[in-house]
Short mmCIF file of C-alpha atoms in Angstrom, two decimals:
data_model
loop_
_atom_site.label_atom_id
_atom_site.label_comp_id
_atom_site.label_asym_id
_atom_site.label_seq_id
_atom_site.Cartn_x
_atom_site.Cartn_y
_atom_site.Cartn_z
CA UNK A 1 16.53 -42.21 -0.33
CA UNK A 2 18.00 -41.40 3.15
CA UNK A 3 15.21 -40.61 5.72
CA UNK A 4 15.99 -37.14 6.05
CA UNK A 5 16.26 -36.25 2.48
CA UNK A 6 12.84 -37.62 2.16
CA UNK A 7 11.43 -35.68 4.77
CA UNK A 8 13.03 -32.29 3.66
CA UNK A 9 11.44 -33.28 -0.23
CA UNK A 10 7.67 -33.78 1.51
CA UNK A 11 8.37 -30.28 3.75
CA UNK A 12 9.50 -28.61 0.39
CA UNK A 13 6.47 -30.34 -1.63
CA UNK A 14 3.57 -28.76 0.95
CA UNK A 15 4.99 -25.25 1.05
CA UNK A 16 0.96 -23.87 0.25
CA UNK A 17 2.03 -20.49 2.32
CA UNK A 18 5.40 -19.98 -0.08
CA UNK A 19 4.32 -17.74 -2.78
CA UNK A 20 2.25 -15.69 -0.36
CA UNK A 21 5.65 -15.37 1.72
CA UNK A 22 7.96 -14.30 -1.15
CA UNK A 23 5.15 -11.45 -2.04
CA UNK A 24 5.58 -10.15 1.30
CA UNK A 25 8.90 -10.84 1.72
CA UNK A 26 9.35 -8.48 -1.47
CA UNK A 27 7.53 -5.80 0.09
CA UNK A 28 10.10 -6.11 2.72
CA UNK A 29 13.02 -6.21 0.49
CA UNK A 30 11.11 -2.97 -1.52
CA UNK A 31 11.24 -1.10 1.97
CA UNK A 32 14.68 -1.95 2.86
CA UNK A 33 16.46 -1.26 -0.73
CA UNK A 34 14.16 0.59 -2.91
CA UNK A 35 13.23 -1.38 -6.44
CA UNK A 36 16.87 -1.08 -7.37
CA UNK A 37 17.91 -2.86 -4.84
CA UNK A 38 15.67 -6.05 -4.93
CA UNK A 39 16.66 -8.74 -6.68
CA UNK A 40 15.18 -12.29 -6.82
CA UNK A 41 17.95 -13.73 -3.99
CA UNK A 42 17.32 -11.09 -1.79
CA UNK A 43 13.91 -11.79 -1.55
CA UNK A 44 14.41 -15.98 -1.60
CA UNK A 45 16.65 -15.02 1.23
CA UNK A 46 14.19 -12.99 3.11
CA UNK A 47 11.36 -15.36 2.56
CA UNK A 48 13.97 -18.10 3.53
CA UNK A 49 12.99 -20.22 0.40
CA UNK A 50 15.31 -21.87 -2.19
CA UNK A 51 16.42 -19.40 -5.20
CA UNK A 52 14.28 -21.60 -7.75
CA UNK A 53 11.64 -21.10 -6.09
CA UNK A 54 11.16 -17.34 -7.28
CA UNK A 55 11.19 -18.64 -10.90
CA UNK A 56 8.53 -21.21 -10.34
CA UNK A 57 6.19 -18.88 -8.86
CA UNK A 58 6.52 -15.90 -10.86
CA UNK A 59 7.63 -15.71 -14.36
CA UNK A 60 10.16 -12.28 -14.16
CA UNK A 61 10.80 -9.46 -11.80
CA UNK A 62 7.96 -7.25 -12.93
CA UNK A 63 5.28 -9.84 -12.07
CA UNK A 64 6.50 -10.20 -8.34
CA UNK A 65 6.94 -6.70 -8.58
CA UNK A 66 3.15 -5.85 -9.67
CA UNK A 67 1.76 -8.97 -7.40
CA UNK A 68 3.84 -7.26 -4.00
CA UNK A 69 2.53 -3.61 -4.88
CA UNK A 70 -1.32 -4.35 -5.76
CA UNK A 71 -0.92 -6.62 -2.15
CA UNK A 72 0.27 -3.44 -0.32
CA UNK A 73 -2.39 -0.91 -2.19
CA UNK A 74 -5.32 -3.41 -1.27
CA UNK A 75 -3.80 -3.33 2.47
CA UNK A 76 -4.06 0.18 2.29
CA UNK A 77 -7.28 0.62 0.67
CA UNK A 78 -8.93 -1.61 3.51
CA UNK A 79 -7.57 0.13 6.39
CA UNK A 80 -8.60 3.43 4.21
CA UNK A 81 -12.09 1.95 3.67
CA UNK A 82 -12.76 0.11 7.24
CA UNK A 83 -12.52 4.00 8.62
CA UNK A 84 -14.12 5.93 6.20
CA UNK A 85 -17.09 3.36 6.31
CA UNK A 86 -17.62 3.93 9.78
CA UNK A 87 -18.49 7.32 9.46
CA UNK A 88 -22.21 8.46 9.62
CA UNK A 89 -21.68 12.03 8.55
CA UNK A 90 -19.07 15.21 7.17
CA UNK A 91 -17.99 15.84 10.96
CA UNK A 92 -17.05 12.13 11.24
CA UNK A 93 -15.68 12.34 8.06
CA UNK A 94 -13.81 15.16 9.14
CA UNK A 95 -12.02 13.63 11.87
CA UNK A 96 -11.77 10.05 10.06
CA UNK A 97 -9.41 11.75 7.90
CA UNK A 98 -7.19 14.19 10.05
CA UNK A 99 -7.17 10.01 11.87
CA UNK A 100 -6.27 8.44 9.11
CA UNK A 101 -3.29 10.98 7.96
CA UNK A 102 -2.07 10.97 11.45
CA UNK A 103 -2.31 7.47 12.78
CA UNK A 104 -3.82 4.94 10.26
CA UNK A 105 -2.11 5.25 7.06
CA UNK A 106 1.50 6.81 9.05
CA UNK A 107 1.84 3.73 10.84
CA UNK A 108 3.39 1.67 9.06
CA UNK A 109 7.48 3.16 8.54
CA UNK A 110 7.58 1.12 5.27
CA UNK A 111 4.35 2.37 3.92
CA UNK A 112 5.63 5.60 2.92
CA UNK A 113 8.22 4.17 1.13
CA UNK A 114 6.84 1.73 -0.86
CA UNK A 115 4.11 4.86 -1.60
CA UNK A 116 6.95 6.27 -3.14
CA UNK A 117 8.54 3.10 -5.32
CA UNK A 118 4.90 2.51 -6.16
CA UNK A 119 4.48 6.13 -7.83
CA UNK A 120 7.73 6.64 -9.26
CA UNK A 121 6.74 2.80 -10.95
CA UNK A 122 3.40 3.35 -11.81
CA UNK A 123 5.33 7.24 -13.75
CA UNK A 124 7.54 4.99 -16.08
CA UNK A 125 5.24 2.21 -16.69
CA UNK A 126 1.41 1.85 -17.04
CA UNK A 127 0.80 -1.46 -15.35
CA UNK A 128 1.79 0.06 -12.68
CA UNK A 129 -0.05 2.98 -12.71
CA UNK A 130 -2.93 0.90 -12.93
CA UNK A 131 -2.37 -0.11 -9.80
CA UNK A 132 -2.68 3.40 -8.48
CA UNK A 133 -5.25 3.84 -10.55
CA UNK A 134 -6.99 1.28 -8.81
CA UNK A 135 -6.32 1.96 -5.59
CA UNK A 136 -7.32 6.03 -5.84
CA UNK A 137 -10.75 4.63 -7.67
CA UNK A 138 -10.97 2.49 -4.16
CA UNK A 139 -9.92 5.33 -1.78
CA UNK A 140 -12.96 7.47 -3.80
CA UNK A 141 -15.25 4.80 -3.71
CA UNK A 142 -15.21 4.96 0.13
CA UNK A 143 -15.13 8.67 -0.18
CA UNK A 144 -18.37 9.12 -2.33
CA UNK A 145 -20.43 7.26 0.23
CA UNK A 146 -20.59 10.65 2.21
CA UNK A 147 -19.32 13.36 -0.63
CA UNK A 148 -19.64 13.47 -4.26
CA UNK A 149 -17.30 12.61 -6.88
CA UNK A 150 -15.41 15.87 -7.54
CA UNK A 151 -15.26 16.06 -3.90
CA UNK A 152 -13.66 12.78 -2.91
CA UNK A 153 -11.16 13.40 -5.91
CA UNK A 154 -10.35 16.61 -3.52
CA UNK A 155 -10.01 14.61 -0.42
CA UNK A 156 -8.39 12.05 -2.07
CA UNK A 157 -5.72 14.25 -3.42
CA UNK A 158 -5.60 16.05 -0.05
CA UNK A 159 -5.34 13.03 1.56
CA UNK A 160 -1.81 11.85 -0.35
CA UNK A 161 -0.03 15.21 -0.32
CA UNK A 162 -0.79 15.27 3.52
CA UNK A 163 0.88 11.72 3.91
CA UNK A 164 4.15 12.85 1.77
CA UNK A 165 4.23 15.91 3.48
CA UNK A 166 4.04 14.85 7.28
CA UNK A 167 5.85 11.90 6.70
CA UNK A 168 8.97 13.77 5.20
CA UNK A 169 8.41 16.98 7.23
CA UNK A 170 10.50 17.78 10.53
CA UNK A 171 8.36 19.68 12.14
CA UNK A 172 5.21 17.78 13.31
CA UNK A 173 1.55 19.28 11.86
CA UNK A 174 -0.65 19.99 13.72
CA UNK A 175 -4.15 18.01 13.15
CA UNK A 176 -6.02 21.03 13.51
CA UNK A 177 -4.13 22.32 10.27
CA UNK A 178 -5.01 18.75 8.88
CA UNK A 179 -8.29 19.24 10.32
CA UNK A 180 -9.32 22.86 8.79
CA UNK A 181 -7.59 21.47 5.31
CA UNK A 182 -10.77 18.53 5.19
CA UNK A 183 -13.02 21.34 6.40
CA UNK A 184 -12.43 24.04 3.52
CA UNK A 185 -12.12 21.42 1.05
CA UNK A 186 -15.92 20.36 2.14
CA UNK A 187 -17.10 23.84 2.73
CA UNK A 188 -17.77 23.16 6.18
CA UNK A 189 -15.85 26.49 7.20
CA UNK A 190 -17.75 28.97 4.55
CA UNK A 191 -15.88 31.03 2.41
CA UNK A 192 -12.29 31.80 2.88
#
């Protein structure tokens, strides 16, 4: 075997980063193209490994598919978390929130798409929904630390509709609409 060739076989053979970077590479090819538009080359060609190599690491579409969007909902969920558990009490929580919507969870362009691919998924098919499922039991997890369950299922809800609608909204909101939103929703205003 020519030199070369053997050096390009031992390079191929310790690859131990490779599956991680065709999961993300997926998530990038989900952002670009939508779920329609990914398709095992375009992600071998993002992840700049060979073709085979998507077969030998995951047995169809759907499992790459469910492996790239649980990665990106457990990415969320820890940014989610790392904030929430920071707070000490409901005014912290107040503005961890109107922080989160406007900076933490916005930040990312792609995030609000693959949001999107994720839930229209997870309405067709249920392992998919499990995933949301799993990642709104997460987001209340975090929640009920400070509030109680029927509360953070309030926030939580809240918390997504705000995302959609700033994200895909003109017009800028304010965070002291966000703000007053988190505040009703905990009774921290009184009665409307």
């Amino acid at each position: 075997m020519p030199e070369n060739e053997e050096t390009r076989v031992a390079t191929r053979r310790h690859d131990p980063d490779r599956r991680d970077r065709i999961i993300d590479a997926a998530l990038a090819v989900i952002a670009e193209g939508g779920v329609a538009g990914t398709s095992h080359r375009r992600v071998a060609d993002r992840a700049g490994v060979p073709l085979g190599s998507m077969t030998y690491h995951f047995t169809n579409m759907d499992e790459l598919l469910r492996e790239a969007f649980t990665r990106f909902a457990t990415r969320l969920s820890e940014r989610f978390a790392a904030r929430i558990e920071a707070v000490a009490d409901l005014d912290g929580l107040v503005e961890a929130i109107v922080h989160l919507v406007h900076d933490v969870l916005t930040a990312g362009p792609d995030d609000l798409v693959l949001s999107l691919e994720l839930y229209t998924l997870a309405a067709r098919q249920p392992v998919f929904r499990q995933i949301t499922h799993d990642w709104m039991r997460r987001s209340r997890d975090a929640l009920e630390r400070l509030v109680d369950a029927r509360t953070a299922q309030e926030l939580d809800a809240l918390i997504e509709g705000l995302l959609i609608h700033i994200s895909l909204d003109p017009i800028p909101r304010s965070r002291d609409v966000t703000r007053d939103a988190v505040r009703r929703i905990l009774s921290l205003n009184g009665p409307s």
